[in-house]
Short mmCIF file of C-alpha atoms and ligand atoms in Angstrom, two decimals:
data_model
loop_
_atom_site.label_atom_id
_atom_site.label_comp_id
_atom_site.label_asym_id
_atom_site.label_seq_id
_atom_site.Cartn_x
_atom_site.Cartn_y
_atom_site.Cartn_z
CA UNK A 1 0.00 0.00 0.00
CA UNK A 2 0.94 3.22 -0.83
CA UNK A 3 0.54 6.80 0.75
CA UNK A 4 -0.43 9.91 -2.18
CA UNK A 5 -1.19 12.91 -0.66
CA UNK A 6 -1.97 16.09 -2.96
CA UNK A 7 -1.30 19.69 -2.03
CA UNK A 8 -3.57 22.56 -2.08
CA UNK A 9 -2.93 23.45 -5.57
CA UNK A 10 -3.12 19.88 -6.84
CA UNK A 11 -7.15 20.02 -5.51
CA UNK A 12 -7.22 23.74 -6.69
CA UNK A 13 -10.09 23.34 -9.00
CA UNK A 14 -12.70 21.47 -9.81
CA UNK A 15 -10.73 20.66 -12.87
CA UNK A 16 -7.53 20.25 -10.58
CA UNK A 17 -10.08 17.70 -8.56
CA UNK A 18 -11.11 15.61 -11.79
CA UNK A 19 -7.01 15.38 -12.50
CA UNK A 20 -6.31 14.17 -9.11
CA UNK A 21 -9.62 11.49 -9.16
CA UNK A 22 -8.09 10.08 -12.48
CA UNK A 23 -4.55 9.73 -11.04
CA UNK A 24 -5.34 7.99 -7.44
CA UNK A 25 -7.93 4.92 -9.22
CA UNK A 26 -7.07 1.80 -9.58
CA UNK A 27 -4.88 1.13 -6.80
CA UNK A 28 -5.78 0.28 -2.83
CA UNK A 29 -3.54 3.39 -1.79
CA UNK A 30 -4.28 5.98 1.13
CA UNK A 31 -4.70 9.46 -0.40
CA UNK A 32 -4.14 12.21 1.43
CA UNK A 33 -5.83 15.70 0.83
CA UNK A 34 -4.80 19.42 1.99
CA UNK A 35 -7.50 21.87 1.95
CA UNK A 36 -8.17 23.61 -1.88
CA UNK A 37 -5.46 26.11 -2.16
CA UNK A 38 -6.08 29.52 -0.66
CA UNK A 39 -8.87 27.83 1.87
CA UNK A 40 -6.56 27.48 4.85
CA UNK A 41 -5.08 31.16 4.43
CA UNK A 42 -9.43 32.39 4.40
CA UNK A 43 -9.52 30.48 7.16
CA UNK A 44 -6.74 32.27 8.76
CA UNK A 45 -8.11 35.29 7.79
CA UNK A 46 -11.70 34.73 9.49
CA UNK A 47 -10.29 33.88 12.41
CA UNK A 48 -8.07 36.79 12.91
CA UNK A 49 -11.36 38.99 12.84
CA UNK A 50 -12.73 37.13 15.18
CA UNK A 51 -9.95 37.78 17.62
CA UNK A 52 -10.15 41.56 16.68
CA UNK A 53 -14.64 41.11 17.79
CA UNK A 54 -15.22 41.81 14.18
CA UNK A 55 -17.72 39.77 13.01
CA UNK A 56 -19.06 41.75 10.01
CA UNK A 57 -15.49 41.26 8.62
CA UNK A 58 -15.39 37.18 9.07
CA UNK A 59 -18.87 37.47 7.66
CA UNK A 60 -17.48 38.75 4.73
CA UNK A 61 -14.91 36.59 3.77
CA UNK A 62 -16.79 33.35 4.96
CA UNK A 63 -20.01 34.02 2.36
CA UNK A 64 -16.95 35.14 -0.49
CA UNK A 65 -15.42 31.56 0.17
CA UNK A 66 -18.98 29.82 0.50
CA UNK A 67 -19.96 30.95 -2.70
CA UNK A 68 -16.43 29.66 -4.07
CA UNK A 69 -17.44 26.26 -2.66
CA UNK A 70 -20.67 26.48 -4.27
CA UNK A 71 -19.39 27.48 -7.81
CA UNK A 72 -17.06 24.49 -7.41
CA UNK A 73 -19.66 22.17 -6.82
CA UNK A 74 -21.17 22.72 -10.13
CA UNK A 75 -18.36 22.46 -12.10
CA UNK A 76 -17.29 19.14 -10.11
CA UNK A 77 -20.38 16.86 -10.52
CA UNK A 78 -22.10 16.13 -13.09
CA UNK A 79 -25.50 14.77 -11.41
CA UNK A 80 -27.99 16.43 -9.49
CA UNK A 81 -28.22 13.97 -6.43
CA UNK A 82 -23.94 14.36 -6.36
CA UNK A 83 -24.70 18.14 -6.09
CA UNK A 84 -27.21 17.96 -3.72
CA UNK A 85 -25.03 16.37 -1.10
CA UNK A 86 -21.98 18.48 -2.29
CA UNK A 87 -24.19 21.62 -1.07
CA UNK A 88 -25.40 19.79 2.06
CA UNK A 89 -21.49 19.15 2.76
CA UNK A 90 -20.58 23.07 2.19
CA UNK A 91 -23.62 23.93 3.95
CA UNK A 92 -23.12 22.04 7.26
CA UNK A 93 -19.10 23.34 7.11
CA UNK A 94 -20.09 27.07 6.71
CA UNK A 95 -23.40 26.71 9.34
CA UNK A 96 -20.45 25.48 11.39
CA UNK A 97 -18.11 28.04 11.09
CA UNK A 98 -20.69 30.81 11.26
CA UNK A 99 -21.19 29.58 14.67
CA UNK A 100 -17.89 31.24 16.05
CA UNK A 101 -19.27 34.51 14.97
CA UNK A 102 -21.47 34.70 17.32
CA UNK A 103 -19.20 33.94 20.78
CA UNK A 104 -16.10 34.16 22.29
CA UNK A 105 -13.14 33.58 20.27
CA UNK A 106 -10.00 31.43 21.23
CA UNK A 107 -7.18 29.07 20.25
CA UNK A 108 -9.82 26.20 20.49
CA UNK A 109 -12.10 27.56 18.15
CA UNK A 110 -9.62 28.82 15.99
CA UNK A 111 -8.32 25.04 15.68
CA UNK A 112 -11.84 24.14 14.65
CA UNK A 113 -12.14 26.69 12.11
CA UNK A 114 -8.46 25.70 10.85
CA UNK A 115 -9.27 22.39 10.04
CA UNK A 116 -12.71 23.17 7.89
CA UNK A 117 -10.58 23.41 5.04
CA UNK A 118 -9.36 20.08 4.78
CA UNK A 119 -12.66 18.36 5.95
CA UNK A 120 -14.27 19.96 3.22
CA UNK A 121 -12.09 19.04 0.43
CA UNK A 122 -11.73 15.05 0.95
CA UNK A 123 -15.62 15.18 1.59
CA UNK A 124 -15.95 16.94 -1.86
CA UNK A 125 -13.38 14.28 -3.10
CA UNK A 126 -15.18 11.14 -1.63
CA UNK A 127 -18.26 12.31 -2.92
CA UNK A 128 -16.57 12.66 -6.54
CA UNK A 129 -15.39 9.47 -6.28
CA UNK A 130 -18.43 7.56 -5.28
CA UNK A 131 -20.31 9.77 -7.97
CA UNK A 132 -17.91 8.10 -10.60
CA UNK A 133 -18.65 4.80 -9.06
CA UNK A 134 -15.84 4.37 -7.21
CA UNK A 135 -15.92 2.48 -3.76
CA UNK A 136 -13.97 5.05 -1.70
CA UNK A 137 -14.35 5.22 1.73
CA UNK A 138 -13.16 8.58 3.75
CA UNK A 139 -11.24 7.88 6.67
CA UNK A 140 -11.41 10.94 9.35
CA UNK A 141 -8.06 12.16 10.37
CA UNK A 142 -9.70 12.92 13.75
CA UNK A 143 -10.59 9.46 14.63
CA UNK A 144 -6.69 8.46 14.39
CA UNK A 145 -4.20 11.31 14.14
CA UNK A 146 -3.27 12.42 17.81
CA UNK A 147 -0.54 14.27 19.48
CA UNK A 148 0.84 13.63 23.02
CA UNK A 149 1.27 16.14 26.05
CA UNK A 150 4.58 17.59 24.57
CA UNK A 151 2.44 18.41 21.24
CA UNK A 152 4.14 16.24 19.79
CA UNK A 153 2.09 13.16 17.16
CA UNK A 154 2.13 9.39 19.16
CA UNK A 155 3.05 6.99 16.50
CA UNK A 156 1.52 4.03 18.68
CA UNK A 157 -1.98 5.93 18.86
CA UNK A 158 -2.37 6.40 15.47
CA UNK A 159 -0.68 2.85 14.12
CA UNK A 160 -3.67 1.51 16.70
CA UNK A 161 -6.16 3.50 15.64
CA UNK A 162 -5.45 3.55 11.28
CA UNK A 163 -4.90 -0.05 11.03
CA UNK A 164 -8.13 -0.59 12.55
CA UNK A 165 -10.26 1.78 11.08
CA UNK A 166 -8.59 0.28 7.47
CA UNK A 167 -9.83 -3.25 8.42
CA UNK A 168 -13.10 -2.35 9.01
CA UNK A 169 -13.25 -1.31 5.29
CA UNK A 170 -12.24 -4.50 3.30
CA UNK A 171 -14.05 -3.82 0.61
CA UNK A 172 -12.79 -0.21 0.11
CA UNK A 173 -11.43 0.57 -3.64
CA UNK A 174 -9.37 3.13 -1.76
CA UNK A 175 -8.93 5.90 1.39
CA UNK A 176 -9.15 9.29 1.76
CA UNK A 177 -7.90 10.74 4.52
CA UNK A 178 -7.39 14.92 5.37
CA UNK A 179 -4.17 15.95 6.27
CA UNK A 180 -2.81 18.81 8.36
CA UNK A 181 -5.61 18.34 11.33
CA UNK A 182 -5.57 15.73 14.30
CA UNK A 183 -6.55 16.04 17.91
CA UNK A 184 -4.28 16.45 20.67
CA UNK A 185 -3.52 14.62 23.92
CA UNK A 186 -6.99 16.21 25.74
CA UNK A 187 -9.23 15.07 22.58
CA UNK A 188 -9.31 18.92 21.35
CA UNK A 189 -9.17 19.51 17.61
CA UNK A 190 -5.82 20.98 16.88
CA UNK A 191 -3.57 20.60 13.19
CA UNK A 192 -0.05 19.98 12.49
CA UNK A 193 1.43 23.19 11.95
CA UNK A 194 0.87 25.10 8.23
CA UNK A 195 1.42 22.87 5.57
CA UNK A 196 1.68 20.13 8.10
CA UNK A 197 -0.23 17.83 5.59
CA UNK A 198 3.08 16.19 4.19
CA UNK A 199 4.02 15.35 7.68
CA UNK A 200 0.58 13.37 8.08
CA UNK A 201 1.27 11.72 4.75
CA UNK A 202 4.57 10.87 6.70
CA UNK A 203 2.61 9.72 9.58
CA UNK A 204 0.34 7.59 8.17
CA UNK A 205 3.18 6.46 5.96
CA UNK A 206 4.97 5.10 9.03
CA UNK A 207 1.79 3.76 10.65
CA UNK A 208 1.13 1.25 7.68
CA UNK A 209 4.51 0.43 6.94
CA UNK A 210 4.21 1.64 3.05
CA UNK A 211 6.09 0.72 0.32
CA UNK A 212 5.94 4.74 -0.58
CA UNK A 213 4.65 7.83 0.87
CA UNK A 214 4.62 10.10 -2.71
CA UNK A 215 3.99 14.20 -1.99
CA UNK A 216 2.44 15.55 -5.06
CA UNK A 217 2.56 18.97 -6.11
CA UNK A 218 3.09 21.57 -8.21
CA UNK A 219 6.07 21.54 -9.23
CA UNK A 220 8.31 18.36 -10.52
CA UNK A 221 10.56 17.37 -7.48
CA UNK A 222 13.25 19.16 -5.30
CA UNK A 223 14.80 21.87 -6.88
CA UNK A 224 18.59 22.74 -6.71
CA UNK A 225 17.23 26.21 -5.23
CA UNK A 226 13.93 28.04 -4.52
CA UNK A 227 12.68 28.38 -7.32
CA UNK A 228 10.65 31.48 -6.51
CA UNK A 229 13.89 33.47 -5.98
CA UNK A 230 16.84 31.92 -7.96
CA UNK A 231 15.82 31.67 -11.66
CA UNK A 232 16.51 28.19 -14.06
CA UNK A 233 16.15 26.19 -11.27
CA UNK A 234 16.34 22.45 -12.11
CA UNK A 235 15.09 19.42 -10.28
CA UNK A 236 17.11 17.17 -8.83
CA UNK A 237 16.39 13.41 -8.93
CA UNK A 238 17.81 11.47 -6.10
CA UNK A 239 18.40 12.56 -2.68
CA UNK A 240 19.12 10.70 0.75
CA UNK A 241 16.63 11.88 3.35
CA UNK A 242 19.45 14.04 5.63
CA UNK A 243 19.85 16.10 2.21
CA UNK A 244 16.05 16.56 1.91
CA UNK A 245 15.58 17.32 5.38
CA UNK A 246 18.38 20.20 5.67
CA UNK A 247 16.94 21.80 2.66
CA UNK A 248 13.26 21.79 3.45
CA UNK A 249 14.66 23.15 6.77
CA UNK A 250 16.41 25.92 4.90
CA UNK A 251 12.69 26.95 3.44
CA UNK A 252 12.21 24.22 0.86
CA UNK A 253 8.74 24.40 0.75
CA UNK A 254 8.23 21.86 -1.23
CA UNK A 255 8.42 19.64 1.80
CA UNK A 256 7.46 20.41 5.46
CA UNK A 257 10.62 20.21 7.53
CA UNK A 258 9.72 17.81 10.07
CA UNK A 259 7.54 15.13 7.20
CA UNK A 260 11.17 13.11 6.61
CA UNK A 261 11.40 11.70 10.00
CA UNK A 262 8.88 9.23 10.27
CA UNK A 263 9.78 8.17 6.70
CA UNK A 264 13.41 7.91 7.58
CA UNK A 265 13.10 5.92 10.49
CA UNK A 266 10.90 3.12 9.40
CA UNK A 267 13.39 3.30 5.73
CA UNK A 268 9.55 4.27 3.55
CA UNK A 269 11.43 6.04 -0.04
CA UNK A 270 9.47 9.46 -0.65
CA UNK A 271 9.29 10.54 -3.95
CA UNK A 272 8.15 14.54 -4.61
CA UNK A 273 6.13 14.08 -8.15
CA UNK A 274 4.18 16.45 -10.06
CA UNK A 275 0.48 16.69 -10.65
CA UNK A 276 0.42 19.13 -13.19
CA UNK A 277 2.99 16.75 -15.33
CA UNK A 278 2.28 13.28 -13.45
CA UNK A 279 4.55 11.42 -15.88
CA UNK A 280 7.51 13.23 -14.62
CA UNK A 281 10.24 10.96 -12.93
CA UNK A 282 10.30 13.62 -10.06
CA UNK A 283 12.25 13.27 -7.09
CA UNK A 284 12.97 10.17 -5.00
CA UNK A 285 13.97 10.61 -1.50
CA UNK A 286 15.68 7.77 0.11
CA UNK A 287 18.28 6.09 3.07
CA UNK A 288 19.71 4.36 -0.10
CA UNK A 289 20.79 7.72 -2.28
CA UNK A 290 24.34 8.39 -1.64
CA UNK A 291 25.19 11.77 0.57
CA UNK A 292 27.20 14.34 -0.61
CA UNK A 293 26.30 14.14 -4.55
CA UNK A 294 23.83 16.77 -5.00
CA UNK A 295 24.53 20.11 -4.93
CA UNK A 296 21.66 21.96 -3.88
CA UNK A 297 20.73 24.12 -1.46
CA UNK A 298 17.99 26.69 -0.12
CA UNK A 299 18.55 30.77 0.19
CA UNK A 300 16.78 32.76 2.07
CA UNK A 301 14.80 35.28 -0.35
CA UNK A 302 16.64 38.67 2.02
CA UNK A 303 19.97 36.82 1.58
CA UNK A 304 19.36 36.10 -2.53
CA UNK A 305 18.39 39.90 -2.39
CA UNK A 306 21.04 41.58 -0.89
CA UNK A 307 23.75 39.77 -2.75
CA UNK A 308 21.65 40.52 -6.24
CA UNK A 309 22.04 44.02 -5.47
CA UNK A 310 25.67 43.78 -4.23
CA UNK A 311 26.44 42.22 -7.36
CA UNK A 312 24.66 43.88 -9.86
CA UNK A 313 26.59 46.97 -8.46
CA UNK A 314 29.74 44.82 -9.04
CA UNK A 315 28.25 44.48 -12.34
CA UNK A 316 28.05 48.24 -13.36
CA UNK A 317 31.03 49.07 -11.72
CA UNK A 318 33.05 46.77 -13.68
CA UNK A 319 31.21 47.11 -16.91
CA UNK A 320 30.76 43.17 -17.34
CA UNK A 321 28.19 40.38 -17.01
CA UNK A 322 28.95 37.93 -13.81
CA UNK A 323 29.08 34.43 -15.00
CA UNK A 324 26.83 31.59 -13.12
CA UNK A 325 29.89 30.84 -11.64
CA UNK A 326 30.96 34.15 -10.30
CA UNK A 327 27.49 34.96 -8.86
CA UNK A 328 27.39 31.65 -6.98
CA UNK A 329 30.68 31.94 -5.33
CA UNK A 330 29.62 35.26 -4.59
CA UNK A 331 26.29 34.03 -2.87
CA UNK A 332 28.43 31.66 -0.87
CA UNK A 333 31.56 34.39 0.12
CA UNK A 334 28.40 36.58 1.51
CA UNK A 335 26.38 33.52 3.47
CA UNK A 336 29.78 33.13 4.87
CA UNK A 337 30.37 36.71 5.85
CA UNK A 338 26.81 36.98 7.05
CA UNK A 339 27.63 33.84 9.46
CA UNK A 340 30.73 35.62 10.72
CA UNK A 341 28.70 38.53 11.78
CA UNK A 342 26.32 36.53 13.49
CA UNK A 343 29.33 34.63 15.27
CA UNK A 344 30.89 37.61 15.94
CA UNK A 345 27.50 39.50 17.54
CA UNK A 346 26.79 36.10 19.62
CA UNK A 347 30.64 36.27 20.92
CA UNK A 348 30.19 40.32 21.74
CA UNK A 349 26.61 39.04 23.36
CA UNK A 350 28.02 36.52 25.28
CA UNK A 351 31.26 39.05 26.02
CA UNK A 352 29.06 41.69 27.90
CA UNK A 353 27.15 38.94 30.06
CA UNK A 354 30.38 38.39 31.31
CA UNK A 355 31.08 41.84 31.88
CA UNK A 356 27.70 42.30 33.66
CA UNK A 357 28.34 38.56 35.59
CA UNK A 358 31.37 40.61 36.54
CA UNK A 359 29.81 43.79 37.99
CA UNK A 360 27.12 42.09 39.45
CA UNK A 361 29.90 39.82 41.43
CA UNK A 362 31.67 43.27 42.23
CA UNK A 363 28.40 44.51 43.34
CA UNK A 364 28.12 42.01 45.52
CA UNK A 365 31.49 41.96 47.22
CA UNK A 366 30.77 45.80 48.21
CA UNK A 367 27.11 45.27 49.65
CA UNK A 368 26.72 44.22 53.49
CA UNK A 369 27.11 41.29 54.94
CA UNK A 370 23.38 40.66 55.26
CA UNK A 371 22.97 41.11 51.58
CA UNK A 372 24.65 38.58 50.75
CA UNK A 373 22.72 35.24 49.37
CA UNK A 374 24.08 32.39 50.59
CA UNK A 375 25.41 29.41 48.11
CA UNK A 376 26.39 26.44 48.79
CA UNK A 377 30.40 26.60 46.65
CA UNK A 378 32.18 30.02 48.02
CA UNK A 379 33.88 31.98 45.58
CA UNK A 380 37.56 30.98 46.45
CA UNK A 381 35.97 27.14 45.05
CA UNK A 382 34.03 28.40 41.82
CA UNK A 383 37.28 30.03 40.80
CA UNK A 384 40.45 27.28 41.52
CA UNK A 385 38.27 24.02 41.58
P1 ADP B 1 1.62 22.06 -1.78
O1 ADP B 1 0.49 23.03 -1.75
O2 ADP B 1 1.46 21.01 -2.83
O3 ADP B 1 1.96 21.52 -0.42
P2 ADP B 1 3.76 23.96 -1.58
O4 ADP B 1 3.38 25.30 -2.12
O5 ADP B 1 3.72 23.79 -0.11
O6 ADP B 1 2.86 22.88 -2.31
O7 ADP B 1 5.22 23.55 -2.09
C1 ADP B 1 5.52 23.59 -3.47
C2 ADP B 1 6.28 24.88 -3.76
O8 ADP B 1 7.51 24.88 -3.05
C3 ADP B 1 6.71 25.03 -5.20
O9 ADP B 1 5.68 25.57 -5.99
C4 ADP B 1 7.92 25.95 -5.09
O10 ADP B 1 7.58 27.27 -5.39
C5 ADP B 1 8.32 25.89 -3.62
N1 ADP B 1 9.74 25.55 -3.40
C6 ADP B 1 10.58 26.22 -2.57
N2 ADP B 1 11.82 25.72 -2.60
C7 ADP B 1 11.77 24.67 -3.46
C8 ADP B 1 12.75 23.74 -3.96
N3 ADP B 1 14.02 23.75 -3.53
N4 ADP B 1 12.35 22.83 -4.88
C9 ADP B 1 11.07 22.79 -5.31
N5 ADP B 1 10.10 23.62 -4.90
C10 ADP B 1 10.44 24.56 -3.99
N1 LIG B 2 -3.96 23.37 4.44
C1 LIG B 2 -2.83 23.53 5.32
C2 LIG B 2 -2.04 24.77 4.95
O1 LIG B 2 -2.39 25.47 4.00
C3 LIG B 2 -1.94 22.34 5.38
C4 LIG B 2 -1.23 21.97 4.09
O2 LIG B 2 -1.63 22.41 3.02
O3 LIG B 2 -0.28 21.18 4.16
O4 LIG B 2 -1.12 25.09 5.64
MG1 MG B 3 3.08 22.27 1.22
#
């Protein structure tokens, strides 16, 4: 069995939707959804008026979104007992947000409104499915996908609770599953951090033992850079899973920084594959890739800025064009001298809290007798032990 799970963008449409249906039948896999693209940043956007008590504000952007929903569900089915329940499904997610206009407003709720997004679109998908008379069964994140006291997910919790919601479907064609929410240790609704759904495809990944957890996006695999600031960008098709996981650290958003682990430990290959171009050989993330081949690696968009400006000015000055070359070693020589100015701050940091450990001790020394505190080690033993 294998673990898909599609980003927002992949499920962007109802067109993207029909692309995504076509790609995930046929095999017993788990598919994973995020919420349509743009849902979870609404989302955001409601609740942050409801913080600020203004409700005529969420109001707004919940009926702009609702109607979204609604234009989707046309385009999506094609009969009218499919788009019946579709608008029963947006209807009963939108009643239910509307609710939290109307009282106070906190984490909690915000956590509920968070994970609408995703609910909604693997609802809209199952229903697509079934339309198209395919035997999918959704599987709800929140009967499975837990974190413990430290926040953190429990892998036993969920293995216990996925593998047996699966064998109560044997019949199933195939799952579909939300990603990004789960509840935490006290049962309360909570998610997995922004794009956190990768990490649940991880998760669940782990939890079955797959043969592969694939991410689907929009783009085809890992990039040498970011391609939203460096330009000809190319993908780069094998990488072991301490390369991935530095560079999705470093801002590789392709992948959310903490989704490798679970994959690493229990040795599941990832591969990062393209919806858009779904023939694509993408990326394949693995313990087997050898270290140390790839050269690739994440800037941060300030960094890539400041160094494009520093050597553009080289440029004019000079009165030539920087080769690729030149401009590289260039971004390198300043992420170096950047990193020696932030040594060199920490060391004149951690040089005045002596200074002040210093003055404090002097301080000390001069005050009364009764002042003092008294420690177990006296000074003559703190400074000759
Ligand atoms: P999804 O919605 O499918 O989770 P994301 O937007 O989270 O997709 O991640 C895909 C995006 O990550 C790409 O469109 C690309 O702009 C960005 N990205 C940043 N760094 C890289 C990189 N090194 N390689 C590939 N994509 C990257
Ligand atoms: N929908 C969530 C987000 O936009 C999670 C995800 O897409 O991975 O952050
Ligand atoms: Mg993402």
């Amino acid at each position: 069995m294998k673990v898909l799970k599609f980003g927002g963008t992949s499920v962007g449409s109802a067109q993207r939707m029909k692309g995504v249906a076509k790609l995930i039948t046929g095999e017993r896999n788990i598919v994973v959804l995020s919420a349509m693209s743009g849902t979870t940043n609404s989302l955001v956007e409601i609740s942050d008026y409801l913080y600020k008590k203004n409700p005529d504000g969420a109001n707004e952007v919940i009926n702009k979104l609702a109607q979204k929903y609604y234009g989707h569900i046309e385009e999506l089915y094609s009969t009218d007992e499919y788009k019946q329940k579709a608008k029963e499904l947006i209807k009963h997610h939108f009643d239910h947000i509307r609710t939290f206009t109307k009282d106070l407003f906190t984490l909690f709720e915000e956590k509920v409104v968070l994970a609408q997004g995703e609910l909604i679109s693997t609802g809209m998908m199952n229903l697509y499915l079934n339309e198209c008379g395919v035997n999918s069964v959704l599987i709800p994140a929140l009967d499975y996908m837990r974190t413990d006291k430290n926040a953190e997910p429990d892998p036993v919790y969920i293995k216990e609770k996925l593998v047996k919601l699966l064998d109560e479907h044997k019949d199933a064609d195939l799952f579909i599953t939300q990603g990004y929410i789960c509840r935490n240790a006290y049962g309360e609704i909570d998610n997995l951090q922004r794009g956190g759904s990768d990490y649940s495809a991880s998760l669940i990944g782990a939890a079955i033992g797959a043969e592969e957890i694939q991410i689907w996006t929009d783009i085809d695999g890992m990039h040498n850079n970011d391609p939203r600031i460096v330009e000809k960008t190319s993908p780069v098709r094998h990488l072991h899973f301490e390369e991935a996981a530095e560079l999705a650290y470093f801002g590789a958003k392709i992948l959310h920084p903490t989704c490798i682990l679970p994959a690493k430990l229990n040795n599941i290959p990832v591969r990062l594959l393209n919806t858009m171009q779904p023939e694509a050989p993408g990326t394949m993330i693995s313990n087997m890739t050898e270290k140390g081949k790839t050269l690739a690696f994440q800037v941060s968009e300030e960094l890539f800025q400041r160094v494009k400006e520093y050597l553009e000015a080289y440029e004019k000055a000079y009165h030539r064009r920087l080769t690729q070359k030149e401009f590289v070693i260039g971004l390198i020589e300043q992420a170096l001298e950047e990193a020696e100015e932030e040594f060199e701050a920490a060391r004149a940091d951690e040089y005045e809290k002596q200074i002040e450990g210093c003055r404090e001790s002097t301080a000390d020394e001069d005050a009364e007798p009764d002042d003092i505190e008294e420690t177990d080690e006296s000074p003559e033993e703190e400074t000759y032990a």
